[in-house]
Amino acid sequence: MKVLKGEDPLAIKEAGRIIREGGIVVFPTETVYGLGADAFNPQAVARVFEVKKRPYFDPLIVHIKDPKDLEEICEGVDERVKKLMDRFWPGPFTLVLPKKDRVPDIVTSGLKTVAVRMPSHPVALSLIKESQTFIAAPSANSFGKLSPTRVEHVLKDIGDKVDLILDGGPCEVGLESTILALCPKPTLLRPGGIPREEIEKIIGKVEGFPLGERPLAPGGLPKHYSPRTPLRIIREGERVPEGLKIGLLAFKEPREGPFWAVEVLSKRGDLREAASRFFEALHRLDSLGLDLILAESFPEEGLGLAIMDRLRKAEGEREA
Ligand code: TXA
Ligand code: MG
């Protein structure tokens, strides 16, 4: 499999050409690695769904290189949208707005809206520029599995099924973008790299999370972002089961218990640092052949809301 250094201009040139010619490329963003195709080429986008084994009802995010690009694919770009773009782009923030006709149905799973994001990672931005198009990209993992924050994660999963991988090192934010719909009411579809509180400072009250019975983002299925190893969130007062190989995912410090492995996400209790290490720690625990991963609860504020969302999805449905 061909892996090239993302900072090499020749690698970007080659990746841009592959996208233009209808191929698919794994590229780094500040949140997680993406698996990209030309957003206006339905066949190329279909290959992304195939490689990820992703159901066609789950739409993709279109990545742009400049806030001005938004009006080429969306309606409803009003003052609120402009304020949000000003504040959060480039960055881990995705807007869902009414789409223009030129966005192919396969990208939006037939929805009348499209999700758009301008990433801040320099390799992602150069690639979008070089490709001379916009790039539809989900996270570069098999559907339902842990998101990749390093090239090694991609190589273990879908690496051999893509045309090129650009290596940009570890992802700085480490959790996917926050998704906000403005159609027209502001609704949080997925908590992520930009805390809800920051958005509310700009546009006031945001509806919609925690989710009700039906996921608001089609990808918000109850079981998602899952390691192969069963994962459970530790409930208050719960005893650690005996006789099992158990790994612990802890916030600030290891706790007592017969754990085979312990991952501490942030000794100084910083949620941003914890978020940036979250998927990486889960990938590590998942590679140890454990019977169970026990995860501590995180405070549901700032990036903690996004961490708890991912943990609940990793846990999936659980008997009461
Ligand atoms: O940080 C990120 O957002 C990463 C990087 C690669 O940009 N991308 C990412 O994409 O997480 P993906 O495909 O793994 O998650 C996109 C989510 C899905 O849950 C999908 O259902 C939702 O966005 N989505 C996309 N278009 C939508 C739309 N029109 N309406 C509602 N939800 C939408
Ligand atoms: Mg994903």
PDB file of C-alpha atoms and ligand atoms in Angstrom, residues 52 54 139 141 147 225, ligand 2:
ATOM      1  CA  LYS A  52     -16.173   1.418   4.347  1.00  0.00           C
ATOM      2  CA  ARG A  54     -21.186   1.923   4.942  1.00  0.00           C
ATOM      3  CA  SER A 139     -13.841   8.967   8.656  1.00  0.00           C
ATOM      4  CA  ASN A 141     -12.559   3.378   9.146  1.00  0.00           C
ATOM      5  CA  SER A 147     -12.255   6.220  14.053  1.00  0.00           C
ATOM      6  CA  TYR A 225     -17.435   3.872  17.056  1.00  0.00           C
TER       7      TYR A 225
HETATM    8 MG    MG B   2     -17.347   8.051  11.101  1.00  0.00          MG
END
